[in-house]
Coordinates of C-alpha atoms and ligand atoms in Angstrom, one line a residue:
Chain A
X39 CA 30.8 47.4 -26.0
X40 CA 31.3 50.9 -24.8
X41 CA 28.7 52.8 -22.5
X42 CA 28.7 55.7 -20.2
X43 CA 25.8 57.1 -18.1
X44 CA 25.8 60.3 -16.5
X45 CA 29.4 60.5 -16.2
X46 CA 30.9 63.7 -14.9
X47 CA 34.4 64.8 -14.9
X48 CA 35.5 67.4 -12.3
X49 CA 38.9 68.7 -12.2
X50 CA 38.9 71.2 -9.5
X51 CA 36.4 73.9 -10.6
X52 CA 36.7 72.8 -14.2
X53 CA 34.1 70.3 -15.3
X54 CA 35.8 68.7 -18.0
X55 CA 33.1 66.2 -18.8
X56 CA 29.5 67.0 -17.4
X57 CA 26.7 64.3 -17.6
X58 CA 28.0 62.3 -20.3
X59 CA 25.7 59.4 -22.1
X60 CA 27.2 57.3 -24.8
X61 CA 26.6 54.1 -26.3
X62 CA 29.0 52.8 -28.5
X63 CA 28.5 49.2 -30.0
X64 CA 30.5 46.6 -30.3
X65 CA 32.3 46.7 -33.8
X66 CA 31.3 50.1 -34.5
X67 CA 33.9 52.9 -35.8
X68 CA 33.1 56.3 -33.8
X69 CA 34.9 59.6 -34.0
X70 CA 35.4 62.0 -31.2
X71 CA 35.6 65.2 -32.8
X72 CA 35.4 68.9 -30.5
X73 CA 37.4 71.9 -30.1
X74 CA 40.3 72.3 -27.9
X75 CA 39.7 72.0 -24.1
X76 CA 36.3 70.1 -25.1
X77 CA 36.8 67.0 -23.1
X78 CA 37.9 64.7 -25.6
X79 CA 41.5 63.3 -24.1
X80 CA 39.3 63.2 -20.5
X81 CA 36.9 61.1 -22.0
X82 CA 39.4 58.3 -23.6
X83 CA 41.7 58.6 -20.2
X84 CA 38.4 57.6 -18.2
X85 CA 38.2 54.6 -20.7
X86 CA 41.2 53.1 -20.2
X87 CA 41.1 53.9 -16.6
X88 CA 43.7 56.5 -16.5
X89 CA 41.5 58.8 -14.6
X90 CA 38.4 57.9 -12.6
X91 CA 34.5 60.0 -13.5
X92 CA 33.7 62.4 -10.3
X93 CA 30.4 60.1 -11.0
X94 CA 28.7 58.2 -13.3
X95 CA 29.0 54.6 -15.0
X96 CA 31.3 53.4 -17.4
X97 CA 31.2 49.9 -18.6
X98 CA 33.4 48.4 -21.3
X99 CA 32.2 44.6 -22.4
X100 CA 31.6 43.2 -19.1
X101 CA 34.0 46.0 -16.9
X102 CA 32.5 48.1 -14.7
X103 CA 35.3 50.7 -15.5
X104 CA 34.0 53.2 -13.0
X105 CA 34.6 50.9 -10.1
X106 CA 37.3 48.8 -10.9
X107 CA 40.0 48.5 -8.4
X108 CA 44.0 50.0 -9.1
X109 CA 44.8 46.5 -8.8
X110 CA 42.4 45.0 -11.9
X111 CA 43.6 48.0 -14.2
X112 CA 46.1 45.8 -16.2
X113 CA 43.2 43.4 -16.5
X114 CA 41.3 46.1 -18.2
X115 CA 44.1 47.0 -20.2
X116 CA 44.8 43.9 -22.1
X117 CA 41.5 43.8 -23.3
X118 CA 41.9 47.1 -25.2
X119 CA 44.5 48.6 -27.3
X120 CA 45.7 52.2 -27.1
X121 CA 46.9 54.5 -29.9
X122 CA 48.6 57.8 -28.9
X123 CA 49.5 60.8 -30.9
X124 CA 53.2 60.7 -30.0
X125 CA 53.4 57.2 -31.0
X126 CA 54.9 56.2 -27.7
X127 CA 57.3 53.9 -29.0
X128 CA 60.7 53.0 -27.5
X129 CA 63.5 54.7 -29.5
X130 CA 66.2 52.1 -29.1
X131 CA 64.0 49.3 -30.1
X132 CA 63.0 48.0 -33.6
X133 CA 59.4 48.1 -34.8
X134 CA 58.9 44.4 -34.5
X135 CA 60.7 44.9 -30.4
X136 CA 58.2 47.5 -30.0
X137 CA 55.2 45.3 -31.2
X138 CA 56.6 42.3 -28.9
X139 CA 57.5 44.2 -25.9
X140 CA 54.2 44.1 -24.6
X141 CA 53.7 40.4 -25.1
X142 CA 56.8 39.5 -23.6
X143 CA 55.8 41.0 -20.5
X144 CA 52.7 39.3 -20.6
X145 CA 54.5 35.9 -20.7
X146 CA 53.3 35.0 -24.1
X147 CA 56.2 32.0 -25.9
X148 CA 58.3 32.7 -28.3
X149 CA 56.6 31.0 -31.3
X150 CA 53.7 32.9 -30.4
X151 CA 55.1 36.3 -30.2
X152 CA 56.8 35.5 -33.6
X153 CA 53.3 34.8 -35.0
X154 CA 51.5 37.3 -33.5
X155 CA 53.7 40.3 -34.1
X156 CA 54.5 39.2 -37.8
X157 CA 50.5 39.4 -38.1
X158 CA 50.1 42.7 -36.7
X159 CA 52.6 44.2 -39.0
X160 CA 51.6 42.8 -41.7
X161 CA 48.1 43.8 -41.3
X162 CA 49.6 47.3 -40.7
X163 CA 51.8 46.9 -44.1
X164 CA 55.3 47.3 -42.2
X165 CA 56.4 43.8 -42.1
X166 CA 59.5 44.7 -44.5
X167 CA 60.1 47.4 -41.7
X168 CA 60.3 45.2 -39.0
X169 CA 63.8 45.2 -38.1
X170 CA 64.1 49.3 -38.9
X171 CA 64.3 51.4 -35.4
X172 CA 61.5 54.5 -35.0
X173 CA 64.0 56.8 -36.3
X174 CA 64.3 55.1 -39.3
X175 CA 60.7 55.3 -40.2
X176 CA 58.6 58.0 -40.8
X177 CA 56.0 59.4 -39.0
X178 CA 53.2 57.2 -40.5
X179 CA 54.7 54.4 -40.1
X180 CA 55.6 55.2 -37.0
X181 CA 51.8 55.7 -35.8
X182 CA 51.3 52.3 -38.2
X183 CA 54.0 50.5 -35.4
X184 CA 51.6 52.1 -32.8
X185 CA 48.8 50.3 -34.3
X186 CA 50.2 47.1 -34.6
X187 CA 51.2 47.1 -30.6
X188 CA 47.6 48.2 -30.0
X189 CA 46.2 45.4 -31.9
X190 CA 48.7 42.7 -31.5
X191 CA 46.8 41.1 -28.7
X192 CA 43.6 41.0 -30.6
X193 CA 41.4 43.5 -28.3
X194 CA 37.7 43.6 -29.1
X195 CA 38.4 47.6 -28.4
X196 CA 41.0 49.9 -29.7
X197 CA 40.8 53.8 -28.5
X198 CA 43.1 56.2 -30.4
X199 CA 43.8 59.7 -28.9
X200 CA 44.4 62.2 -31.7
X201 CA 46.1 59.3 -33.7
X202 CA 47.1 61.8 -36.4
X203 CA 47.4 65.2 -34.6
X204 CA 51.5 64.5 -35.3
X205 CA 50.9 64.0 -39.3
X206 CA 50.4 65.5 -42.4
X207 CA 46.9 64.9 -44.1
X208 CA 47.5 62.5 -46.5
X209 CA 49.3 60.6 -44.3
X210 CA 46.4 61.2 -41.8
X211 CA 43.9 59.7 -43.9
X212 CA 46.0 56.4 -44.6
X213 CA 45.9 55.8 -40.7
X214 CA 42.5 56.3 -40.4
X215 CA 41.8 54.6 -43.2
X216 CA 43.9 51.5 -41.1
X217 CA 42.0 52.0 -38.3
X218 CA 38.5 51.5 -40.4
X219 CA 39.6 48.3 -41.7
X220 CA 40.6 47.1 -38.4
X221 CA 36.7 47.8 -37.2
X222 CA 35.4 46.2 -40.4
X223 CA 37.4 43.2 -38.8
X224 CA 34.7 43.4 -35.8
X225 CA 36.7 45.5 -33.5
X226 CA 35.4 48.7 -31.6
X227 CA 37.1 51.5 -32.6
X228 CA 36.9 54.7 -31.1
X229 CA 39.0 57.7 -32.4
X230 CA 39.2 61.6 -31.5
X231 CA 40.5 64.1 -34.2
X232 CA 40.7 67.8 -34.9
X233 CA 40.5 67.2 -38.6
X234 CA 37.4 68.0 -40.2
X235 CA 37.9 66.7 -43.4
X236 CA 38.7 63.4 -42.5
X237 CA 35.5 63.5 -40.3
X238 CA 33.6 64.6 -43.1
X239 CA 35.0 62.4 -46.1
X240 CA 34.4 59.3 -43.6
X241 CA 31.1 59.5 -42.9
X242 CA 31.3 57.4 -39.7
X243 CA 29.3 58.0 -36.6
X244 CA 30.6 61.4 -35.2
X245 CA 30.5 62.2 -31.8
X246 CA 31.1 66.2 -30.8
X247 CA 32.0 67.4 -27.7
X248 CA 31.8 70.8 -26.3
X249 CA 32.7 72.2 -23.1
X250 CA 32.2 68.6 -21.8
X251 CA 29.1 67.7 -23.2
X252 CA 28.0 65.7 -26.0
X253 CA 26.7 68.6 -28.7
X254 CA 26.0 65.9 -31.5
X255 CA 25.8 62.4 -32.3
X256 CA 25.3 61.9 -35.8
X257 CA 25.1 58.3 -36.9
X258 CA 27.2 56.8 -40.1
X259 CA 25.8 58.5 -43.2
X260 CA 25.2 55.9 -46.4
X261 CA 27.0 59.2 -48.5
X262 CA 30.4 57.1 -48.0
X263 CA 31.7 57.1 -51.3
X264 CA 34.8 59.7 -50.6
X265 CA 35.8 57.2 -48.2
X266 CA 35.0 54.0 -50.9
X267 CA 37.2 55.7 -53.2
X268 CA 39.9 56.5 -51.0
X269 CA 40.0 52.7 -50.1
X270 CA 39.6 52.0 -54.0
Chain B
X207 CA 55.3 27.5 -17.6
X208 CA 54.3 31.0 -18.3
X209 CA 55.3 32.3 -14.7
X210 CA 58.4 31.0 -15.3
X211 CA 58.7 32.7 -18.4
X212 CA 57.8 35.9 -17.0
X213 CA 60.3 35.5 -14.1
X214 CA 63.0 34.8 -16.9
X215 CA 62.0 37.6 -18.9
X216 CA 62.0 40.0 -15.4
X217 CA 65.6 38.9 -15.2
X218 CA 66.8 40.0 -18.4
X219 CA 64.9 43.3 -17.8
X220 CA 66.9 43.5 -14.9
X221 CA 69.7 43.4 -16.7
X222 CA 68.9 45.5 -19.2
X223 CA 68.0 47.9 -16.0
X224 CA 71.7 47.3 -14.7
X225 CA 73.1 48.0 -18.1
X226 CA 71.1 51.7 -17.9
X227 CA 72.6 52.2 -14.3
X228 CA 76.4 52.5 -16.3
X229 CA 79.3 53.7 -14.3
X230 CA 77.4 54.3 -11.3
X231 CA 76.5 51.2 -10.5
X232 CA 80.6 50.5 -9.8
X233 CA 79.9 53.8 -7.4
X234 CA 77.1 52.4 -5.5
X235 CA 78.3 48.6 -4.9
X236 CA 81.7 50.1 -4.0
X237 CA 80.1 52.5 -1.7
X238 CA 78.1 49.4 -0.3
X239 CA 80.8 46.8 -0.1
X240 CA 82.6 49.5 2.1
X241 CA 79.4 49.8 4.7
X242 CA 78.9 45.9 4.5
X243 CA 82.8 45.4 5.1
X244 CA 82.6 47.7 7.9
X245 CA 79.4 45.9 9.2
X246 CA 81.1 42.3 8.8
X247 CA 84.2 43.5 10.7
X248 CA 82.2 44.9 13.4
X249 CA 80.5 41.4 13.4
X250 CA 83.9 39.3 13.1
X251 CA 85.5 41.4 15.7
X252 CA 82.9 40.9 18.1
X253 CA 82.8 37.2 17.4
X254 CA 86.7 36.6 17.9
X255 CA 86.3 38.6 21.3
X256 CA 83.9 36.2 22.4
X257 CA 85.5 33.3 21.3
X258 CA 88.7 34.5 23.3
X259 CA 86.7 35.5 26.4
X260 CA 84.4 32.0 26.4
X261 CA 87.7 30.2 26.1
X262 CA 89.5 32.7 29.3
X263 CA 85.9 31.5 31.2
X264 CA 86.1 28.2 31.1
X265 CA 89.7 28.2 31.6
X266 CA 90.8 25.5 34.1
X267 CA 94.2 26.3 35.0
X268 CA 95.7 29.5 37.2
X269 CA 98.9 30.7 38.1
X270 CA 100.6 31.4 41.1
X271 CA 103.7 33.6 41.7
X272 CA 105.8 33.1 44.7
X273 CA 107.8 35.5 47.1
X274 CA 111.5 34.6 46.9
X275 CA 111.1 33.5 50.6
X276 CA 108.5 30.7 50.2
X277 CA 109.3 27.1 48.7
X278 CA 107.7 26.2 45.8
X279 CA 107.8 22.6 46.9
X280 CA 105.8 22.8 50.0
X281 CA 103.4 24.8 48.4
X282 CA 102.8 22.9 45.2
X283 CA 102.4 19.6 48.0
X284 CA 99.6 21.9 49.9
X285 CA 97.5 22.8 47.1
X286 CA 97.6 19.1 45.4
X287 CA 95.8 18.3 48.6
X288 CA 92.8 20.1 47.5
X289 CA 90.2 17.5 46.1
X290 CA 89.4 19.9 43.6
X291 CA 92.7 20.0 42.0
X292 CA 93.8 17.9 39.4
X293 CA 97.4 18.7 38.5
X294 CA 99.8 20.7 39.7
X295 CA 103.1 22.0 38.1
X296 CA 106.3 23.8 39.4
X297 CA 108.2 26.0 37.2
X298 CA 111.2 27.3 39.0
X299 CA 112.5 30.7 38.5
X300 CA 115.8 29.2 36.9
X301 CA 113.7 27.3 34.6
X302 CA 111.1 30.1 33.7
X303 CA 114.1 32.9 33.2
X304 CA 115.8 30.1 30.7
X305 CA 112.5 29.9 28.5
X306 CA 112.3 33.9 28.8
X307 CA 115.7 34.0 27.7
X308 CA 115.6 31.6 24.5
X309 CA 112.2 33.2 23.1
X310 CA 113.2 36.7 23.6
X311 CA 117.0 36.2 22.2
X312 CA 118.1 37.9 25.9
X313 CA 121.7 38.3 26.6
X314 CA 122.9 37.2 29.9
X315 CA 121.6 40.1 32.4
X316 CA 122.6 39.8 35.9
X317 CA 119.7 38.4 38.1
X318 CA 116.9 36.9 37.3
X319 CA 113.7 39.1 37.9
X320 CA 111.4 36.4 37.4
X321 CA 109.2 34.5 40.0
X322 CA 109.0 30.8 41.4
X323 CA 105.6 29.8 39.6
X324 CA 103.0 27.3 40.5
X325 CA 100.8 26.3 37.8
X326 CA 97.7 24.6 38.9
X327 CA 94.7 22.9 37.1
X328 CA 91.6 22.4 38.6
X329 CA 89.1 19.6 37.7
X330 CA 86.1 21.8 37.0
X331 CA 85.8 25.4 35.8
X332 CA 83.0 26.2 38.2
X333 CA 85.4 25.4 41.0
X334 CA 88.1 28.1 40.1
X335 CA 86.9 30.6 42.6
X336 CA 87.1 28.2 45.6
X337 CA 90.1 26.8 45.0
X338 CA 92.1 30.3 44.6
X339 CA 90.1 31.8 47.7
X340 CA 92.3 28.4 49.4
X341 CA 95.4 29.3 47.6
X342 CA 95.5 33.1 48.8
X343 CA 95.4 31.4 52.8
X344 CA 98.7 29.9 52.2
X345 CA 102.1 31.9 53.0
X346 CA 104.4 33.6 50.7
X347 CA 102.0 34.2 47.7
X348 CA 103.1 37.3 45.8
X349 CA 100.3 36.9 43.1
X350 CA 97.5 34.9 41.6
X351 CA 96.8 35.0 38.0
X352 CA 93.5 33.7 36.2
X353 CA 91.8 34.1 33.0
X354 CA 88.5 35.5 34.5
X355 CA 90.0 38.9 35.5
X356 CA 90.8 38.8 31.7
X357 CA 87.3 37.9 30.8
X358 CA 85.7 40.4 32.7
X359 CA 87.8 43.1 31.2
X360 CA 87.2 41.4 27.4
X361 CA 83.6 41.5 27.9
X362 CA 83.6 45.1 28.9
X363 CA 85.4 45.7 25.7
X364 CA 83.7 43.4 23.5
X365 CA 80.1 45.2 24.7
X366 CA 81.7 48.7 24.4
X367 CA 83.0 47.8 20.5
X368 CA 79.5 46.3 19.9
X369 CA 77.4 49.1 20.6
X370 CA 79.3 51.3 19.1
X371 CA 79.2 49.2 15.7
X372 CA 75.7 48.5 15.8
X373 CA 75.5 52.6 15.6
X374 CA 77.6 53.0 12.9
X375 CA 75.7 50.1 11.3
X376 CA 72.6 51.9 11.5
X377 CA 74.1 55.0 10.2
X378 CA 75.3 53.1 7.5
X379 CA 72.0 51.3 6.6
X380 CA 70.3 54.7 6.1
X381 CA 73.4 56.0 4.0
X382 CA 72.9 52.7 2.0
X383 CA 69.0 53.2 1.8
X384 CA 69.4 56.5 0.5
X385 CA 72.3 55.6 -2.2
X386 CA 70.2 52.8 -3.1
X387 CA 67.0 54.3 -3.7
X388 CA 68.5 57.1 -5.6
X389 CA 70.0 55.4 -8.2
X390 CA 67.2 53.2 -8.9
X391 CA 65.0 56.1 -8.4
X392 CA 67.3 57.3 -11.5
X393 CA 66.9 54.3 -13.5
X394 CA 63.4 54.6 -13.3
X395 CA 63.1 58.1 -14.6
X396 CA 65.2 57.0 -17.6
X397 CA 63.2 54.2 -18.5
X398 CA 59.9 55.9 -17.5
X399 CA 58.6 55.8 -21.5
X400 CA 59.3 52.2 -21.3
X401 CA 57.0 52.1 -17.6
X402 CA 54.5 54.1 -19.1
X403 CA 53.9 52.0 -22.3
X404 CA 53.9 48.9 -20.2
X405 CA 51.3 50.2 -18.3
X406 CA 49.3 51.1 -20.8
X407 CA 49.3 48.0 -22.3
X408 CA 48.1 46.1 -19.3
X409 CA 51.4 44.5 -18.3
X410 CA 51.2 43.3 -14.3
X411 CA 52.6 45.6 -11.8
X412 CA 54.9 43.3 -11.0
X413 CA 56.6 42.3 -14.0
X414 CA 57.2 46.3 -14.5
X415 CA 58.8 46.6 -10.9
X416 CA 60.8 43.2 -10.7
X417 CA 63.3 44.2 -12.7
X418 CA 64.2 47.2 -10.7
X419 CA 63.8 45.4 -7.5
X420 CA 66.3 42.6 -9.0
X421 CA 68.8 45.3 -9.7
X422 CA 68.6 46.4 -6.0
X423 CA 69.1 43.1 -4.5
X424 CA 72.0 42.9 -7.3
X425 CA 73.7 45.4 -6.0
X426 CA 73.2 44.1 -2.3
X427 CA 74.6 40.2 -3.6
X428 CA 77.5 42.3 -5.6
X429 CA 78.6 44.4 -2.4
X430 CA 78.5 41.7 0.2
X431 CA 80.6 39.5 -2.1
X432 CA 83.3 42.8 -2.5
X433 CA 83.1 42.9 1.4
X434 CA 83.4 39.3 2.3
X435 CA 86.9 38.7 0.3
X436 CA 89.1 40.9 2.3
X437 CA 87.1 40.5 5.7
X438 CA 88.0 36.7 5.3
X439 CA 91.6 37.5 4.2
X440 CA 91.8 40.3 7.2
X441 CA 90.4 37.7 9.6
X442 CA 92.8 34.9 8.8
X443 CA 96.0 37.2 8.8
X444 CA 94.9 39.3 12.2
X445 CA 94.1 36.2 13.9
X446 CA 96.9 33.7 13.6
X447 CA 99.3 37.1 14.4
X448 CA 97.5 37.4 17.4
X449 CA 97.0 34.1 18.5
X450 CA 101.0 33.5 17.9
X451 CA 101.8 36.3 20.3
X452 CA 98.6 35.9 22.8
X453 CA 100.5 32.7 23.8
X454 CA 103.7 34.4 24.6
X455 CA 102.1 37.1 26.2
X456 CA 99.5 35.3 28.6
X457 CA 100.6 33.2 31.6
X458 CA 98.0 30.4 30.4
X459 CA 97.8 28.7 27.5
X460 CA 94.8 28.6 25.3
X461 CA 93.7 26.2 21.9
X462 CA 91.7 27.9 19.5
X463 CA 90.4 26.6 16.7
X464 CA 89.2 29.3 14.7
X465 CA 88.8 32.9 15.4
X466 CA 85.2 33.2 14.8
X467 CA 81.6 31.4 13.1
X468 CA 82.9 33.1 9.9
X469 CA 80.1 31.0 7.8
X470 CA 77.5 32.4 9.6
X471 CA 78.9 35.9 9.8
X472 CA 79.1 35.9 6.0
X473 CA 75.6 34.9 5.3
X474 CA 74.2 37.3 7.8
X475 CA 76.5 39.8 6.0
X476 CA 75.1 39.1 2.6
X477 CA 71.4 38.7 3.7
X478 CA 71.7 41.9 4.9
X479 CA 73.1 43.2 2.0
X480 CA 70.4 41.8 -0.4
X481 CA 67.5 42.6 2.3
X482 CA 68.5 46.3 2.8
X483 CA 69.1 46.8 -1.1
X484 CA 65.4 44.8 -2.3
X485 CA 63.7 46.4 0.2
X486 CA 64.9 49.6 -0.5
X487 CA 64.4 49.2 -4.5
X488 CA 61.2 47.7 -3.5
X489 CA 59.9 50.9 -1.7
X490 CA 61.5 53.2 -4.6
X491 CA 59.4 51.6 -7.1
X492 CA 56.2 51.5 -5.0
X493 CA 56.9 55.4 -4.8
X494 CA 57.8 56.3 -8.2
X495 CA 56.0 53.7 -10.5
X496 CA 52.8 54.8 -9.8
X497 CA 50.0 52.3 -11.2
Ligands
ATP125 N1 44.5 66.6 -15.4 C1 44.1 68.1 -15.5 N2 44.0 68.9 -14.2 C2 43.4 70.1 -14.5 N3 42.4 70.0 -15.6 C3 42.6 69.2 -16.5 C4 43.5 68.0 -16.3 N4 43.2 67.3 -17.6 C5 42.5 68.0 -18.4 N5 42.2 69.1 -18.0 C6 40.8 70.3 -18.1 O1 39.9 69.4 -18.9 C7 39.5 70.5 -20.3 C8 39.3 69.2 -20.8 O2 40.5 69.0 -21.3 P1 40.8 67.7 -22.4 O3 42.3 67.3 -22.5 O4 40.2 66.5 -21.9 O5 40.6 68.2 -23.6 P2 40.8 67.8 -25.3 O6 39.4 67.6 -25.8 O7 41.5 66.6 -25.3 O8 41.8 68.9 -25.8 P3 42.8 68.7 -27.1 O9 42.0 68.7 -28.2 O10 43.6 70.1 -27.1 O11 43.5 67.7 -26.8 C9 40.5 70.9 -20.2 O12 39.9 72.6 -19.6 C10 41.7 70.9 -19.5 O13 42.2 72.0 -18.8
MG126 MG1 43.5 65.8 -26.0

């Protein structure tokens, strides 16, 4: 699903990413960890083509992201869902409208919007709160709206940069739980996090960055019972 | 169908965008309306003067004022021998005096200052100068009054007015572009989160920019409608009073249908408004909504 070959990203003299090679399979869930400034956000931005690599190749599905023209960016982004640390919800729109907003811009029919948005909100467990404003929702609930928006178009890939950075540990766990359920439905999920505790308890594939380089890439551990317990 | 839905939703978003503008919309539209009204006023004045001067240019009529020593009947007979002359009419100084007094409610004054006058109608406007040259040779002529003299003067005034108007319009256009882009820029800033989200979820560029461009076009439309109404009233009032007073002042008579091609002018006005506003918001979105 995601392939990076010798990807380097340079900001002036700073090498934010230094010769990265990665291969993330379809339907896989991978965690991206590393200290602050390690290059996690930079890597994410390269994936959704907010930035271009200084050198190297990035392939997502069958799209060559590194050589993608500006005009094709929407085409790429419709094939991925993006979740943000700061949720990026419109404060004056209900949960439902926040999820529906993009679909409207994409010209979907009204009944299809109803169907898809309800489906996404149901999946994140927020159907009853559909008509609440973001300010009437807790942080965790707001992030679930963000996730519903990311998956509403049924993308094969979801990327989330520190989706739990603003949430308490219990709520964070809940969000990770949700993301891993989404991965189980066949969606590739890439999540960056600072939360060491979650990384350990999940036993998912964990890619560690340091100073722009991949310093470890540990496959999913079989020792997964913590997480299994969590999910009941 | 899908395209239609997107256009419809773009319009809905445009309405949202206009709402975001709030009171500033009123300010912008009023300023634009003043600018457009000035522009339209220049066009209207230009067209009206052109109408008058064209009318003058195609006059088939001129007037000869005679010295009191000359006999109007002999001169009239002499002129009517010219094959280019269609009709000759004598207005004696007594008749002229009588008409003048009734028109201007003059009480009796001693003496009659008006001359004997001969109105000459020719067959073709292009023969005017030739006939006048012939007439000048006759004795007892004090003055010949004919329209093309006035025509040249009017054309000169019109050219000056028009050049001046174009200059003012260009200055106003620059001001207009600045005002519209600044306003649209503010609206874009206040909706930056929406724009960012739309970009990140892969909504196409023109759905994101479209509402702001429509917003600009709305300014142009609203301002031109606002400008056209007073222009139209002004034209009717001014033209009517002008026409009635003109007839009494001028030695020749005119038949004007209308003051100007108002329809065409108002279409030009609206198109200019829409185009200038639409384009300035187009370029503003290009600059401030980066992809
Ligand atoms: N737009 C930019 N211009 C210049 N330098 C940048 C830019 N974006 C990131 N960097 C630099 O690149 C390096 C990697 O930054 P990045 O944001 O990817 O780190 P991160 O792993 O996401 O950190 P954090 O955990 O704090 O979010 C840092 O040294 C940062 O200063
Ligand atoms: Mg970061």
